[in-house]
Short mmCIF file of C-alpha atoms and ligand atoms in Angstrom, two decimals:
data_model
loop_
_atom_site.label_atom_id
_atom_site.label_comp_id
_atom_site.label_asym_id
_atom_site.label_seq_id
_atom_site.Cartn_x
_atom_site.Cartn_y
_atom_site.Cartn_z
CA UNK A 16 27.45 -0.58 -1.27
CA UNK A 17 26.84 1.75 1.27
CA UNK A 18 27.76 1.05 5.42
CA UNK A 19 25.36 -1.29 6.34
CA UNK A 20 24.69 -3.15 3.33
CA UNK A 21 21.83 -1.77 1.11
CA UNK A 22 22.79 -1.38 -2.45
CA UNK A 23 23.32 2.05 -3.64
CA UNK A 24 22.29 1.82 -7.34
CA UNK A 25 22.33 4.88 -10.03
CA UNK A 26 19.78 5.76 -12.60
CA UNK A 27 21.56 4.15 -15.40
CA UNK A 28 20.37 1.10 -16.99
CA UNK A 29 22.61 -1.36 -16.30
CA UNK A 30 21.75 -0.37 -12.60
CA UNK A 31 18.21 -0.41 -13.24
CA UNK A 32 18.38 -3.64 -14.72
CA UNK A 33 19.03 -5.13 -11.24
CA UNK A 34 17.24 -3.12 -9.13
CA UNK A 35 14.13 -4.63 -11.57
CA UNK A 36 15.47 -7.79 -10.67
CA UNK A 37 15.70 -7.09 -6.71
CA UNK A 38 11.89 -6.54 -7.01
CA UNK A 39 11.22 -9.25 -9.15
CA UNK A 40 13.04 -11.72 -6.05
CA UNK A 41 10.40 -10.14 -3.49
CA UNK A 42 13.10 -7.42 -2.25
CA UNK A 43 12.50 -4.02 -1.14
CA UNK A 44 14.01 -1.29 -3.36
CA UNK A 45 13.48 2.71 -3.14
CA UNK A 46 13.66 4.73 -5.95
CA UNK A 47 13.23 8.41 -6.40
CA UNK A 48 9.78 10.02 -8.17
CA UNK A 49 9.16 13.49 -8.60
CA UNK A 50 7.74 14.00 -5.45
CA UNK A 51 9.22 11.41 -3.36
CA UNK A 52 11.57 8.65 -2.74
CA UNK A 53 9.07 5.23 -2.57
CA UNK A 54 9.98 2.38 -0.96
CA UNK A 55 8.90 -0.04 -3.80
CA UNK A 56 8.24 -3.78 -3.72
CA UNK A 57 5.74 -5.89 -6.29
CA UNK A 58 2.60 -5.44 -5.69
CA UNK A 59 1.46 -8.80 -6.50
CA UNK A 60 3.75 -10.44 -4.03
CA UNK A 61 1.73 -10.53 -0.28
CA UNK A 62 5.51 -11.02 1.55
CA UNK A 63 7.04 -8.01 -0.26
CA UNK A 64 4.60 -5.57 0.27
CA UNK A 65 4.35 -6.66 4.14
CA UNK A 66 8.53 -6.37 4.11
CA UNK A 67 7.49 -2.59 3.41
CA UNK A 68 5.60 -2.42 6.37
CA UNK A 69 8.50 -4.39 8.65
CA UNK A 70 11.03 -2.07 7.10
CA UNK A 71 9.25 1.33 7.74
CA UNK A 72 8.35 0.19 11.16
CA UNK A 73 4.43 0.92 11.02
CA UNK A 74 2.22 -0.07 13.61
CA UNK A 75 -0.24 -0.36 11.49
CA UNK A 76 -1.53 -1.24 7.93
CA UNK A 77 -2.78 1.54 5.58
CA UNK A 78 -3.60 0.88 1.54
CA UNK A 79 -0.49 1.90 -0.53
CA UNK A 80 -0.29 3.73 -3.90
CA UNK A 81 0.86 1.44 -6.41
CA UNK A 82 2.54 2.57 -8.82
CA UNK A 83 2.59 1.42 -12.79
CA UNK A 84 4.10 2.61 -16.22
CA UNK A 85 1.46 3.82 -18.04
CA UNK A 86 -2.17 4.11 -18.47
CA UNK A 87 -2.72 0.65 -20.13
CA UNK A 88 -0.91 -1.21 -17.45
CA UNK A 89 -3.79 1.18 -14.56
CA UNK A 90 -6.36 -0.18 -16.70
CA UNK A 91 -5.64 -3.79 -15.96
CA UNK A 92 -5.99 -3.43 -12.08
CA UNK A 93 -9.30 -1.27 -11.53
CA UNK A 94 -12.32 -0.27 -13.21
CA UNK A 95 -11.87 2.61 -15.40
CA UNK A 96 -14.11 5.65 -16.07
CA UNK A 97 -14.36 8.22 -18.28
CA UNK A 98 -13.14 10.64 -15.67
CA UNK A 99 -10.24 9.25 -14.60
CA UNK A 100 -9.18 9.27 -18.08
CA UNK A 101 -9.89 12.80 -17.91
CA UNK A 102 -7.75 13.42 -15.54
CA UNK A 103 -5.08 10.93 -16.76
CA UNK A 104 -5.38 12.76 -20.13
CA UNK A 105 -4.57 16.24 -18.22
CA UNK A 106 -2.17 15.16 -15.33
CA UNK A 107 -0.50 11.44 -15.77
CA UNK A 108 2.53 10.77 -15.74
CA UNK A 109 2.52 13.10 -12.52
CA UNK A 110 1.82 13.65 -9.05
CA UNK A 111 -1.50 12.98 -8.95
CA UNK A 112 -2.62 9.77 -7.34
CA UNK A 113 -6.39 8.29 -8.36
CA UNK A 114 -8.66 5.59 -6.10
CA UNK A 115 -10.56 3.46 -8.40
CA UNK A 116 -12.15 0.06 -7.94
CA UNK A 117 -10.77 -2.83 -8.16
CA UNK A 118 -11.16 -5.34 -11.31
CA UNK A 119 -11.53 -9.16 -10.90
CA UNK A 120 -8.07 -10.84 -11.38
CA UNK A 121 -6.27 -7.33 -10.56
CA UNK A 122 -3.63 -9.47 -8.81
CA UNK A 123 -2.94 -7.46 -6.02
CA UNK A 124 -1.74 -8.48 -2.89
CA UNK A 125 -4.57 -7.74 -0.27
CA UNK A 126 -2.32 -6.15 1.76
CA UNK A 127 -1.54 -3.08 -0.60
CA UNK A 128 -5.03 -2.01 -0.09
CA UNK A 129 -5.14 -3.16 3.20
CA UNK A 130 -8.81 -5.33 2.28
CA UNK A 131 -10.29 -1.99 0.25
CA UNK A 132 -12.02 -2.89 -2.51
CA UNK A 133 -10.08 -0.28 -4.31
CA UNK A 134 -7.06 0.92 -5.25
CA UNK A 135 -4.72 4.13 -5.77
CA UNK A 136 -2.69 3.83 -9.19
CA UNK A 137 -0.12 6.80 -10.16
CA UNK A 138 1.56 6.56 -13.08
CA UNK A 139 5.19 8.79 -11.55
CA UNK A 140 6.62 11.19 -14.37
CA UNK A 141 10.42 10.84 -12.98
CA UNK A 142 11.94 9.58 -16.09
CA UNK A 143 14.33 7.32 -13.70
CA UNK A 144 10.96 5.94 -12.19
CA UNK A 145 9.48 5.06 -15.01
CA UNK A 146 12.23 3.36 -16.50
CA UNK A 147 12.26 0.93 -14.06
CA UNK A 148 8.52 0.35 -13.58
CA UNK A 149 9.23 -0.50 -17.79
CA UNK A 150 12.15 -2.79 -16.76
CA UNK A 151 10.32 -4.66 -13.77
CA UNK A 152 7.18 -4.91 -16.00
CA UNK A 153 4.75 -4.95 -13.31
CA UNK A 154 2.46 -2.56 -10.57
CA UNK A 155 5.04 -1.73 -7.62
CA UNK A 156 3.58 -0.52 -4.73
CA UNK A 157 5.99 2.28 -2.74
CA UNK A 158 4.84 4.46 0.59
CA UNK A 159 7.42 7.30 1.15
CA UNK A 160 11.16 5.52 1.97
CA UNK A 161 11.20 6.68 5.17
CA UNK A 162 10.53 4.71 8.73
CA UNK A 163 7.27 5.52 10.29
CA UNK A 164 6.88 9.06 11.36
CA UNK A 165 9.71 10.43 9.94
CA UNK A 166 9.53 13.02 7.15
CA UNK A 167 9.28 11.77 3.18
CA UNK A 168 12.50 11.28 1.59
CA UNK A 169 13.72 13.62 -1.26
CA UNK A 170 17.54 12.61 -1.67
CA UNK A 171 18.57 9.24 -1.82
CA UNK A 172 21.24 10.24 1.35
CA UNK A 173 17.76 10.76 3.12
CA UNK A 174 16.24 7.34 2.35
CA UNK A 175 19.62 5.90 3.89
CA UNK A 176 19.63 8.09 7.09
CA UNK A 177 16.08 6.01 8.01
CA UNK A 178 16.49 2.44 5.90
CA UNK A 179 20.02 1.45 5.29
CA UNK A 180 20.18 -2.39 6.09
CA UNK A 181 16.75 -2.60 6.10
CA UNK A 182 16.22 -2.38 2.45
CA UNK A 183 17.88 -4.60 -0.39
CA UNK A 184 18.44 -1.10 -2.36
CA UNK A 185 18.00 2.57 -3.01
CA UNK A 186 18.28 4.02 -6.79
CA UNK A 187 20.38 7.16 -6.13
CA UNK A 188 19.32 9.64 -9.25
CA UNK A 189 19.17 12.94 -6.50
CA UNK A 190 16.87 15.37 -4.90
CA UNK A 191 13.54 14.84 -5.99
CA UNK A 192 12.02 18.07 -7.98
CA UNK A 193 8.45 18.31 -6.12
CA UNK A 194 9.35 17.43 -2.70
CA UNK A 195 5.55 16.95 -1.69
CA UNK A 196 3.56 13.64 -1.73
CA UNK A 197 0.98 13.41 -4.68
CA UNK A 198 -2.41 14.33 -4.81
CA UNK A 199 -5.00 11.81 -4.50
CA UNK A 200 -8.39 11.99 -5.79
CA UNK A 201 -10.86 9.48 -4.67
CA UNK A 202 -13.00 8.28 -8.08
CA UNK A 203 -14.91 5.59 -6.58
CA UNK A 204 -17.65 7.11 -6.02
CA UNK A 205 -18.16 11.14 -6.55
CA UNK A 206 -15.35 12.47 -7.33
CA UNK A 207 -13.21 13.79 -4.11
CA UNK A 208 -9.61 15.35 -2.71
CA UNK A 209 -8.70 12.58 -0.88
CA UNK A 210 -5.00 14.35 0.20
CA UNK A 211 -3.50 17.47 -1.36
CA UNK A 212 -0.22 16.94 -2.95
CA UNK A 213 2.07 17.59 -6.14
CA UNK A 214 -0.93 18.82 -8.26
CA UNK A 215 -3.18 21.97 -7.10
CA UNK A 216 -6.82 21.08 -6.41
CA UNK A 217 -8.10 24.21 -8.51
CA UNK A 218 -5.52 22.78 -12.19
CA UNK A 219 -7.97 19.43 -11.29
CA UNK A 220 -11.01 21.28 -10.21
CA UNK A 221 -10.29 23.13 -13.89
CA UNK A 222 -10.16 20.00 -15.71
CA UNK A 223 -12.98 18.72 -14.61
CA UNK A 224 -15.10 21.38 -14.68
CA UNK A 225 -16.23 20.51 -11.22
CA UNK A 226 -15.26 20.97 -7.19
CA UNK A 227 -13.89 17.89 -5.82
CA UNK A 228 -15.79 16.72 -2.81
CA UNK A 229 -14.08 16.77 0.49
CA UNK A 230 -13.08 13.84 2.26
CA UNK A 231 -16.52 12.60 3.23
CA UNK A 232 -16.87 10.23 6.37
CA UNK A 233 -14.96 7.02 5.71
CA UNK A 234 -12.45 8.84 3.59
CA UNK A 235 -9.64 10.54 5.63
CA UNK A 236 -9.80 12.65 8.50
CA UNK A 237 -5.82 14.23 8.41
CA UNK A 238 -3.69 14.09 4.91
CA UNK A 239 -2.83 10.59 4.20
CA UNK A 240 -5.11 8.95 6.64
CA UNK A 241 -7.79 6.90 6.19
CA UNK A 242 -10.67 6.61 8.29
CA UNK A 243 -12.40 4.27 6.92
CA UNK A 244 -11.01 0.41 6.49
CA UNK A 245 -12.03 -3.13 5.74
CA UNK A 246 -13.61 -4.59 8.42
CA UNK A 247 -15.54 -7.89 8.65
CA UNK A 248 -19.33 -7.96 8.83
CA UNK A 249 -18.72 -10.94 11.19
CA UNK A 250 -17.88 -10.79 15.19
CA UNK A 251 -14.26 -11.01 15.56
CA UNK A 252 -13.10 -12.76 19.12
CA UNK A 253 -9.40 -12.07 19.85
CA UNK A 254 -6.67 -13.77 21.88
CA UNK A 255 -8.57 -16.86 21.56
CA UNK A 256 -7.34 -20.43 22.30
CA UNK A 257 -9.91 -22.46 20.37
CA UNK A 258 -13.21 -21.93 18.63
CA UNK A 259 -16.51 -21.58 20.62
CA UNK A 260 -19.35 -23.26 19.24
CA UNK A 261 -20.23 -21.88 15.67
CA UNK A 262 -17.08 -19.32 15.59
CA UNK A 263 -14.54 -20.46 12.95
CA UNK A 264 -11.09 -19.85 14.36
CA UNK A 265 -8.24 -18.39 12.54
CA UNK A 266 -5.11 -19.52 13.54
CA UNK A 267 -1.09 -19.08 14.13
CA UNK A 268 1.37 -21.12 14.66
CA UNK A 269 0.61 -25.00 14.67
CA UNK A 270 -2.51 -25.04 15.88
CA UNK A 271 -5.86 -26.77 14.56
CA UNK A 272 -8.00 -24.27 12.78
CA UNK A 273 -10.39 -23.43 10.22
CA UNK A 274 -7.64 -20.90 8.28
CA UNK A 275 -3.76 -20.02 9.55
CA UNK A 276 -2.46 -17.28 8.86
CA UNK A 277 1.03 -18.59 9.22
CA UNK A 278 1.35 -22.06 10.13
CA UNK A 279 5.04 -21.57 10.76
CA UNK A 280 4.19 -18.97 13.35
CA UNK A 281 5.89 -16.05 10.91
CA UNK A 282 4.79 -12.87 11.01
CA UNK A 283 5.41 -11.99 7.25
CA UNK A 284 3.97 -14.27 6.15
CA UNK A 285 0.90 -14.04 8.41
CA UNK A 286 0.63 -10.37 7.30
CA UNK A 287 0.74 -11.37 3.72
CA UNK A 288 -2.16 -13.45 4.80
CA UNK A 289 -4.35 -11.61 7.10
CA UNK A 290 -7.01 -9.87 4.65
CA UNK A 291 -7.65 -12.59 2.54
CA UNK A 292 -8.10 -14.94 5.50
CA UNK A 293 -10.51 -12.09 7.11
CA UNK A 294 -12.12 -11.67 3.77
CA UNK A 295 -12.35 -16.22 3.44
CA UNK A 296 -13.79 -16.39 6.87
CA UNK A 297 -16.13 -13.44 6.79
CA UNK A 298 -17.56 -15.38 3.55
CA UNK A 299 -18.52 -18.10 5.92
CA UNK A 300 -21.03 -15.93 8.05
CA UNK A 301 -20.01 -17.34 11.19
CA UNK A 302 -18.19 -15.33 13.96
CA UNK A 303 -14.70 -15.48 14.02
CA UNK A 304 -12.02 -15.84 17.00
CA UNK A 305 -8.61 -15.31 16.32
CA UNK A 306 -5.74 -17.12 17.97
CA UNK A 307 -2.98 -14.52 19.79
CA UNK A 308 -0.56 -12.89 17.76
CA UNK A 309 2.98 -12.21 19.26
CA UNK A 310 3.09 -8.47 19.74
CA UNK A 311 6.13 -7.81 17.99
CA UNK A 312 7.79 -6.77 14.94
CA UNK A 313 5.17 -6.89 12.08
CA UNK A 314 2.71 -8.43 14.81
CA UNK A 315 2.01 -5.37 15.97
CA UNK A 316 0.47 -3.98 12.83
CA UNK A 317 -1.52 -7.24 12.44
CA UNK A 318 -2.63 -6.98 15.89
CA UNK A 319 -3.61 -3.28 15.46
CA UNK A 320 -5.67 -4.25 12.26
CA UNK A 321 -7.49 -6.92 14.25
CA UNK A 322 -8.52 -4.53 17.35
CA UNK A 323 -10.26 -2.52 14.81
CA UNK A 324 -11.95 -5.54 13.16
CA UNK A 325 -12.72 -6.27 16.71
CA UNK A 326 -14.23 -2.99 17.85
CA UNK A 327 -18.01 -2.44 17.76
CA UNK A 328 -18.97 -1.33 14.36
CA UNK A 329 -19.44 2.09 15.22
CA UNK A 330 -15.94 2.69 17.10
CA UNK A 331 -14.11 1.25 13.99
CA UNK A 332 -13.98 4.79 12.22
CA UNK A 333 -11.64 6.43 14.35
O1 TXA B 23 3.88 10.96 -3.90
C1 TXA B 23 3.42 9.90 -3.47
O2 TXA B 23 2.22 9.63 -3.57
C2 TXA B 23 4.39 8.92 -2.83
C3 TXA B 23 5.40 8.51 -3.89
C4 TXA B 23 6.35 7.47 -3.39
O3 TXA B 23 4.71 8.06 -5.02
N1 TXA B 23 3.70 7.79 -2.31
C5 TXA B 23 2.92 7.87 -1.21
O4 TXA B 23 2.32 6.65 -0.92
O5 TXA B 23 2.73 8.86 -0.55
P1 TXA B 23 1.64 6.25 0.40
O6 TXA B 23 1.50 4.75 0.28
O7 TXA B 23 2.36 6.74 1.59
O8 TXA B 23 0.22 6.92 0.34
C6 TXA B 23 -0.81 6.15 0.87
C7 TXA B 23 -2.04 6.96 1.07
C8 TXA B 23 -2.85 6.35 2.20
O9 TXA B 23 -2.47 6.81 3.45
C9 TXA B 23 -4.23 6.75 1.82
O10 TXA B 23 -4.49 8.04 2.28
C10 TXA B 23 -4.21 6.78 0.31
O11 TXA B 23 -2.87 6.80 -0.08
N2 TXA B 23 -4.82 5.57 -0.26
C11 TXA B 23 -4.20 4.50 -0.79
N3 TXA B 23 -5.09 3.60 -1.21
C12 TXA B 23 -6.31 4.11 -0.96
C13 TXA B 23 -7.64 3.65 -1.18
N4 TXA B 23 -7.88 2.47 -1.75
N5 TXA B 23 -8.65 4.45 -0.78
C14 TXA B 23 -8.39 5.67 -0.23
N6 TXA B 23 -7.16 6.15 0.00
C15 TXA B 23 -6.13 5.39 -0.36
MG1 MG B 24 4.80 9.15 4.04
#
């Protein structure tokens, strides 16, 4: 155990073991890859993945790269083409990170792509990584282990200097061999470099045969950050005490209202929540007012996410 209580766990398997388990209980557990050390939770669980968000300290929500063991296991969250099996033929397991959309009953939490309707797999080729996706048997999503706007981890001594406490482990198995993020290649639509990384765009240009796009509008405007996000067709009313006439009202706290995102007024939780409920009430066609949100901890990240869903349409791209 290191100082302040997170677990420090080594690359063998009886380690491994429990750090599978950690993630299985909803806890937050970094582990290194060959580029960097991820902060890892499951995927599939809405509380873990916003944990991520409360330990890192972002202000606000971006879609995570989630992480599985093999191709098979990619194949059963999006909708797969013959491309990206080119590329997962060429460059998997490996730094190379690809958006695809999403399949019905992916089992995602929203919040890992932040309401997209697709998602970035990468299958890591750190043997340590891999071993424990195998162990925990399921897609973990992991952002660098490092607290908002620091740099990206590459030792385990790193992830501590930023998370200890905060985090229920770190899998110490030291310095991670490509030290960059991977690279992500957008395969939604044509394919595009969404953010250099671990694998050179020419080796991918090469494979396929083709240039990759550049980040179109929508797509990212700096390495690593999207422009582009889920946003309701509907109105969205902030700060709002009750529903007007015809809105639905999405709540917090114990309030009356058509959806809460946390009737116990916590802000996990209520992340967990907020892109399905947007996604719910945007279904109903009505405009929607949103009750106030404390400003703190996690509810700043929420709040950030629902200024944008706010904005006029054509301010919500910046
Ligand atoms: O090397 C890496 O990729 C590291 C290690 C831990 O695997 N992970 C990492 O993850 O850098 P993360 O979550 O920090 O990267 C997230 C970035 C987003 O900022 C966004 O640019 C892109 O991945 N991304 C994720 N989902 C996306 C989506 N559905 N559409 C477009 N971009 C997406
Ligand atoms: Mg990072």
């Amino acid at each position: 155990m290191s100082s302040n209580g997170s677990l420090l766990l080594t690359a063998h398997s009886a380690d491994l073991v429990r750090a599978a388990k950690l993630l299985q209980a909803g806890e937050l557990v970094a582990f290194p890859t060959e580029t960097v050390y991820g902060l890892g939770a499951d995927a599939r669980n809405g509380q873990a993945v916003a944990e991520i968000y409360a330990a890192k300290g972002r202000p606000s929500f971006n879609p995570l790269i989630v992480h599985v063991a093999d191709v098979q296991a990619a194949r059963s969250l999006c909708i797969w083409s013959d491309t990206a099996q080119t590329l997962a033929d060429a460059f998997w397991p490996g730094p190379l990170s690809l958006v695809l959309p999403l399949r019905d009953g992916h089992g995602l939490s929203s919040l890992v792509t932040a309401g997209l309707p697709t998602v970035a797999l990468r299958v890591p080729a750190h043997p340590t990584a891999h071993k424990l996706l195998e162990h925990f048997g399921g897609p973990v999503a992991a952002p660098s282990a490092n607290p908002s706007g620091q740099i990206s981890p590459t030792t385990a001594q790193h992830v501590l200097a930023g998370l200890d406490g905060r985090i229920a482990a770190v899998v110490d198995d030291g310095p991670c061999a490509v030290g960059l993020e991977s690279t992500i290649v957008g395969l939604a639509s044509t394919p595009a470099l969404l953010r250099p990384g671990g694998v050179a765009t020419a080796q991918i240009e090469a494979v396929l045969g083709a240039a990759l796009a550049l980040p179109v509008d929508g797509e990212i405007s700096a390495p690593g950050q999207l422009r582009s996000h889920y946003a309701p067709a509907a109105r969205v009313r902030l700060n709002a005490q009750d529903a007007h006439p015809g809105e639905v009202l999405l709540g917090f706290g114990d309030m009356a209202c058509d959806l809460n995102l946390s009737k116990a007024g916590n802000l996990t939780e209520a992340a967990a929540n907020l892109f399905d409920a947007l996604h719910q009430l945007d279904a109903m066609g009505k405009p929607i007012a949103v009750a106030c949100i404390p400003d703190v901890g996690l509810g700043q990240a929420i709040n950030d996410r629902l200024k944008r869903a706010a904005a006029p349409k054509e301010q919500t791209a910046s």
